[in-house]
XYZ file of C-alpha atoms in Angstrom:
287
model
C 0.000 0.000 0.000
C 1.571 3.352 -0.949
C 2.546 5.409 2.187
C 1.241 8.678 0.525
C -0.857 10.640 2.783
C -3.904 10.847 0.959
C -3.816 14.542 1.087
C -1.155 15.104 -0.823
C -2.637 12.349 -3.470
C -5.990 14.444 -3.775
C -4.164 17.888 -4.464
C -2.404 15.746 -7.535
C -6.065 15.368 -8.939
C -6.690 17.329 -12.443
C -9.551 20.458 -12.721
C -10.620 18.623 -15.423
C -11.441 14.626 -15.531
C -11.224 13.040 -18.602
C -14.425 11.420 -20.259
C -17.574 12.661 -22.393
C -20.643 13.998 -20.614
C -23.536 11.691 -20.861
C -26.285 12.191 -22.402
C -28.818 13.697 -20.189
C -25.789 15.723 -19.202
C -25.093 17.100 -22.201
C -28.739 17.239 -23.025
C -28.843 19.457 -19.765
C -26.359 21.786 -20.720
C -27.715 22.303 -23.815
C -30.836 23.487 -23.064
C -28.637 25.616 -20.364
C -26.378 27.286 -22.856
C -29.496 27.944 -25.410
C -31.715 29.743 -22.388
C -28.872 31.848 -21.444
C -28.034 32.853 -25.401
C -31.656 33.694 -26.405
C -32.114 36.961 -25.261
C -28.788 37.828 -27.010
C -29.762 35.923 -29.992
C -33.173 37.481 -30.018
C -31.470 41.040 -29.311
C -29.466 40.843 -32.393
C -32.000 39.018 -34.883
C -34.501 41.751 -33.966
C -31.901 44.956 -34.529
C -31.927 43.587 -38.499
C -35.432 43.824 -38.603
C -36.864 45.549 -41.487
C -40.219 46.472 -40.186
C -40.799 49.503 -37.896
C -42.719 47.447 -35.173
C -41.118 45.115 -32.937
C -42.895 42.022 -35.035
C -41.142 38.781 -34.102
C -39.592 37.441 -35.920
C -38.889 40.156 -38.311
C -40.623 39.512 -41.666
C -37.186 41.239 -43.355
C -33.791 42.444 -42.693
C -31.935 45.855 -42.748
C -29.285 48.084 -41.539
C -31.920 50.844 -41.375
C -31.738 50.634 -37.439
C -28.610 50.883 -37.497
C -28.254 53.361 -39.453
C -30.639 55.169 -37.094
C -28.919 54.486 -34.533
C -25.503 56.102 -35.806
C -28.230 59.476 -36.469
C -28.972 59.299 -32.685
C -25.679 58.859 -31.775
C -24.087 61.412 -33.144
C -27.034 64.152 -32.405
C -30.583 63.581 -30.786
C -33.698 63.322 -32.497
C -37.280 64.422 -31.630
C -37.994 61.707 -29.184
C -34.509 62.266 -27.363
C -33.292 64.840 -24.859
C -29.728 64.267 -25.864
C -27.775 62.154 -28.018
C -26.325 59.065 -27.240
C -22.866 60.212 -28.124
C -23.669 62.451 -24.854
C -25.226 59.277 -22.749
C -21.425 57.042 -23.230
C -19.227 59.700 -22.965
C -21.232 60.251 -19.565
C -21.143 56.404 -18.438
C -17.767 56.065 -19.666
C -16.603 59.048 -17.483
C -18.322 57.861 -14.325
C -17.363 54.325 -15.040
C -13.229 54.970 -15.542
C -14.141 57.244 -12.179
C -15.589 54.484 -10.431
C -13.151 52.161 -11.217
C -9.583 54.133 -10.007
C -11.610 55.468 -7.010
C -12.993 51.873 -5.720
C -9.744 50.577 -6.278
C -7.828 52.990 -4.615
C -10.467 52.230 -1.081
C -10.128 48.528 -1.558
C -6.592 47.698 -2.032
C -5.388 49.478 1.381
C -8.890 47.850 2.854
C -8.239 44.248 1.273
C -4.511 44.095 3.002
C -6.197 45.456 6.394
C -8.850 43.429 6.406
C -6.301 40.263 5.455
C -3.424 40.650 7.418
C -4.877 42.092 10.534
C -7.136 41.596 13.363
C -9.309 44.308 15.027
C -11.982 45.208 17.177
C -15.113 45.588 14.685
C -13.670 43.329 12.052
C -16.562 41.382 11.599
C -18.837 44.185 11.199
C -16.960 46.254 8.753
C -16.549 43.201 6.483
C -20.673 43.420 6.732
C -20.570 46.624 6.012
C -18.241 46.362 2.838
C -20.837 43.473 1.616
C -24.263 45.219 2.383
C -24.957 46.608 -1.447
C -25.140 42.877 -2.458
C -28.136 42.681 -0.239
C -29.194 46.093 0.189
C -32.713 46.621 -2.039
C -31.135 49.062 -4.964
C -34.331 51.214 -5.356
C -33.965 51.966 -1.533
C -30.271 53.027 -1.735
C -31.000 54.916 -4.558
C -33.714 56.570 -2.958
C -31.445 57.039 0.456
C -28.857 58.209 -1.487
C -31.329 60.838 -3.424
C -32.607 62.117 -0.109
C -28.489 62.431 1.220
C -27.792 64.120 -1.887
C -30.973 66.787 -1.426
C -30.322 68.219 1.701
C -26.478 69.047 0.825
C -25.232 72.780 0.510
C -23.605 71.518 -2.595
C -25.097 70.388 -5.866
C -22.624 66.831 -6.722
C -23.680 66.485 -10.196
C -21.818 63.373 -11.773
C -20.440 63.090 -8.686
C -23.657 61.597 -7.472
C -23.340 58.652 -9.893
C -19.585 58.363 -9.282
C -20.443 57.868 -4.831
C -23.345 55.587 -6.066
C -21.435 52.961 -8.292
C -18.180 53.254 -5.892
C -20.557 52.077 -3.047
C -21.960 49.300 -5.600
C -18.390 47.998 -6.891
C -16.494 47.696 -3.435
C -18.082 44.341 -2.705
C -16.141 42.995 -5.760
C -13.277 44.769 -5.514
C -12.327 44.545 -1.844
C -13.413 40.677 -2.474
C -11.195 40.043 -5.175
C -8.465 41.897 -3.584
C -8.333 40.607 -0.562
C -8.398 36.490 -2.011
C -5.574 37.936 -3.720
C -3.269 38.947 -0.325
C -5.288 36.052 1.291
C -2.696 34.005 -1.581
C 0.393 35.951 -0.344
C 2.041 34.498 2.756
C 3.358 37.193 5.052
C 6.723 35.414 4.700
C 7.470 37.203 1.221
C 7.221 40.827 3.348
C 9.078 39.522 6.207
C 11.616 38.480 3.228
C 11.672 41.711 2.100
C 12.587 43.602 5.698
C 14.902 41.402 6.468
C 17.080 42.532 3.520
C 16.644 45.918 4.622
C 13.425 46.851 2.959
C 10.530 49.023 5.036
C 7.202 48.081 5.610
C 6.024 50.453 3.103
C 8.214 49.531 0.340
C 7.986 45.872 0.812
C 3.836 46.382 0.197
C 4.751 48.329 -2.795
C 7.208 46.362 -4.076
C 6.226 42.562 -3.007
C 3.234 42.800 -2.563
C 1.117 45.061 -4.902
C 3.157 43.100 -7.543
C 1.604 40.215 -6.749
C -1.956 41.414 -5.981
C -2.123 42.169 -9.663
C -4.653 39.541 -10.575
C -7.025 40.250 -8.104
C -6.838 44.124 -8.919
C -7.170 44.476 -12.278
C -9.989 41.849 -11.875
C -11.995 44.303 -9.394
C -10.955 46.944 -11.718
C -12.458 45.522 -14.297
C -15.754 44.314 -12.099
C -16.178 48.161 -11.283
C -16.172 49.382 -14.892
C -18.234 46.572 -15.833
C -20.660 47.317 -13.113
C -20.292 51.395 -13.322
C -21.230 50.484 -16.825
C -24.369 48.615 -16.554
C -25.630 50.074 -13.662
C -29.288 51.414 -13.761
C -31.527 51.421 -10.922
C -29.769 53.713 -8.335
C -28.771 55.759 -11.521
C -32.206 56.299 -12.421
C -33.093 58.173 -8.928
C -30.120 60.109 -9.050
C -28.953 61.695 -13.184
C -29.837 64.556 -14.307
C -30.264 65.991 -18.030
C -26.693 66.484 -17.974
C -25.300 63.371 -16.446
C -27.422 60.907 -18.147
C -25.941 57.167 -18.426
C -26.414 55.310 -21.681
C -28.462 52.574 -19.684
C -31.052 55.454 -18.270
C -30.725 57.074 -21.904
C -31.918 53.546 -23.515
C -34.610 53.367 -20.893
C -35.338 56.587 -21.712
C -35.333 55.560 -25.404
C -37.566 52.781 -25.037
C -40.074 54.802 -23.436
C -40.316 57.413 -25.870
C -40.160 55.595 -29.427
C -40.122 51.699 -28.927
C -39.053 50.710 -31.680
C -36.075 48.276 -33.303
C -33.405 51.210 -32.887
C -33.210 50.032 -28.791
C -32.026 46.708 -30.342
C -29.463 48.014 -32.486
C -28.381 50.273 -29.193
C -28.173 47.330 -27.176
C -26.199 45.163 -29.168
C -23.377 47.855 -28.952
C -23.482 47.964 -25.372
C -23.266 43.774 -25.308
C -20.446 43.756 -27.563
C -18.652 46.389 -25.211
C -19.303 43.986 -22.072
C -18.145 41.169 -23.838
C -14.967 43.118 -24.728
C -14.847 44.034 -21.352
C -15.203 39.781 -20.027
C -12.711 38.945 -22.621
C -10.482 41.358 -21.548
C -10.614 40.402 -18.054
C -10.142 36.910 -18.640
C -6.817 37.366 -20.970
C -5.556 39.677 -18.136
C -6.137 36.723 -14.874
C -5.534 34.500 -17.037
C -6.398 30.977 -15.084
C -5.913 32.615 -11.310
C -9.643 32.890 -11.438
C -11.801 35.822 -9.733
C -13.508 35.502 -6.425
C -17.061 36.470 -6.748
């Protein structure tokens, strides 16, 4: 019998096991994969429509939504208050915000909450975690009534507080399982050959915290990007986000144009996934 400890035989075991799926397996994940692509496929097959009715499916096909859709981006039409050149270059502005700004809270919070232990611990790790939970029409609507009552008019800084409070969950998370990886013994490495505390952080460990930051960079833009329901209690006609604008959009003139809109904004999140995936590479994410 092999004197292995059967620990060190499991961690030998490969992600993957070798073998094709049965049938009812693969039958399973079929139906899976197709439920989770249909809205996307429906998105797209509907933005070639050429009818001007949302008649599914589309009894012909045409750029002329898209086409329309390069008219209202460039400058606003009737049914629009602005175009939605206007509504990105907003979202993208709040979103780049959001992500340097969440980043620059969570890294310093990820190592505290990692490496040390305090009075309160518990509850600030709570704290960090509540906009998973927290209903987002309330905090938008707490947030609104904040905003009201200060001396100061915030502007896009409104949306920028909003979507910081929204992407620290992912970004303290993933920061944190990244100095969670990092044994202490690489810093006391460092001091030992004469290094400070502060320069062994900078220069051990932020180095290897990369994966887990750019990955909660990336989750804030994503999420800056996307985010609608606390951003609909709290823009204004000058800070409008191209998800309120294509809500806005939709309620005005409903018609195949919202498709051709929202295929753009899919292909930039999917840039965006792809992106983040080639930069972690197989380290993973922690969610």
């Amino acid at each position: 019998m092999s004197t292995v400890p059967l620990r060190q035989r499991a961690l030998r075991l490969p992600t993957t096991m070798p073998g094709r799926l049965s049938k009812p397996a693969a039958l399973l994940a079929a139906i899976v994969l197709l439920l989770a692509a249909l809205p996307i496929l429906t998105m797209i097959t509907m933005s070639f429509s050429a009818s001007d009715t949302l008649e599914f499916p589309p009894s012909g096909y045409s750029l002329q939504w898209y086409r329309a859709a390069w008219h209202s981006f460039v400058a606003p039409d009737a049914s629009d208050a602005l175009s939605m050149g206007s509504a990105l270059s907003t979202s993208l502005i709040v979103a780049v915000a959001t992500m340097i700004v969440a980043t620059l809270v969570s890294v310093p919070a990820a190592y505290a909450l990692s490496r040390y232990r305090f009075r309160g611990k518990p509850a600030v790790e709570q704290l960090v975690a509540l906009p998973l939970v927290y209903p987002l029409v309330m905090l938008g609507l707490s947030l609104l009534l904040v905003f009201n009552v200060l001396p100061v008019e915030l502007g896009v800084f409104r949306l920028i507080i909003a979507h910081v409070i929204l992407a620290l969950p992912f970004t303290v998370k993933n920061c944190a399982a990244s100095v969670a990886s990092i044994g202490p013994e690489f810093e006391e490495a460092a001091c030992v050959m004469g290094a400070s505390p502060g320069r062994a952080l900078i220069d051990v460990v932020l180095p290897l915290m990369r994966p887990g930051i750019l990955a909660g960079m990336l989750f804030a833009f994503i999420i800056s990007f996307n985010e609608f329901t606390v951003t609909f209690f709290l823009y204004g006609i000058n800070t409008m986000t191209l998800p309120v604008w294509l809500y806005s959009r939709t309620v005005s003139s409903l018609d195949p144009t919202v498709f051709s809109f929202a295929v753009f904004i899919v292909a930039i999140d999917f840039a965006l996934i792809w992106l983040l995936e080639k930069l972690i590479g197989d380290e993973g994410v922690a969610l």
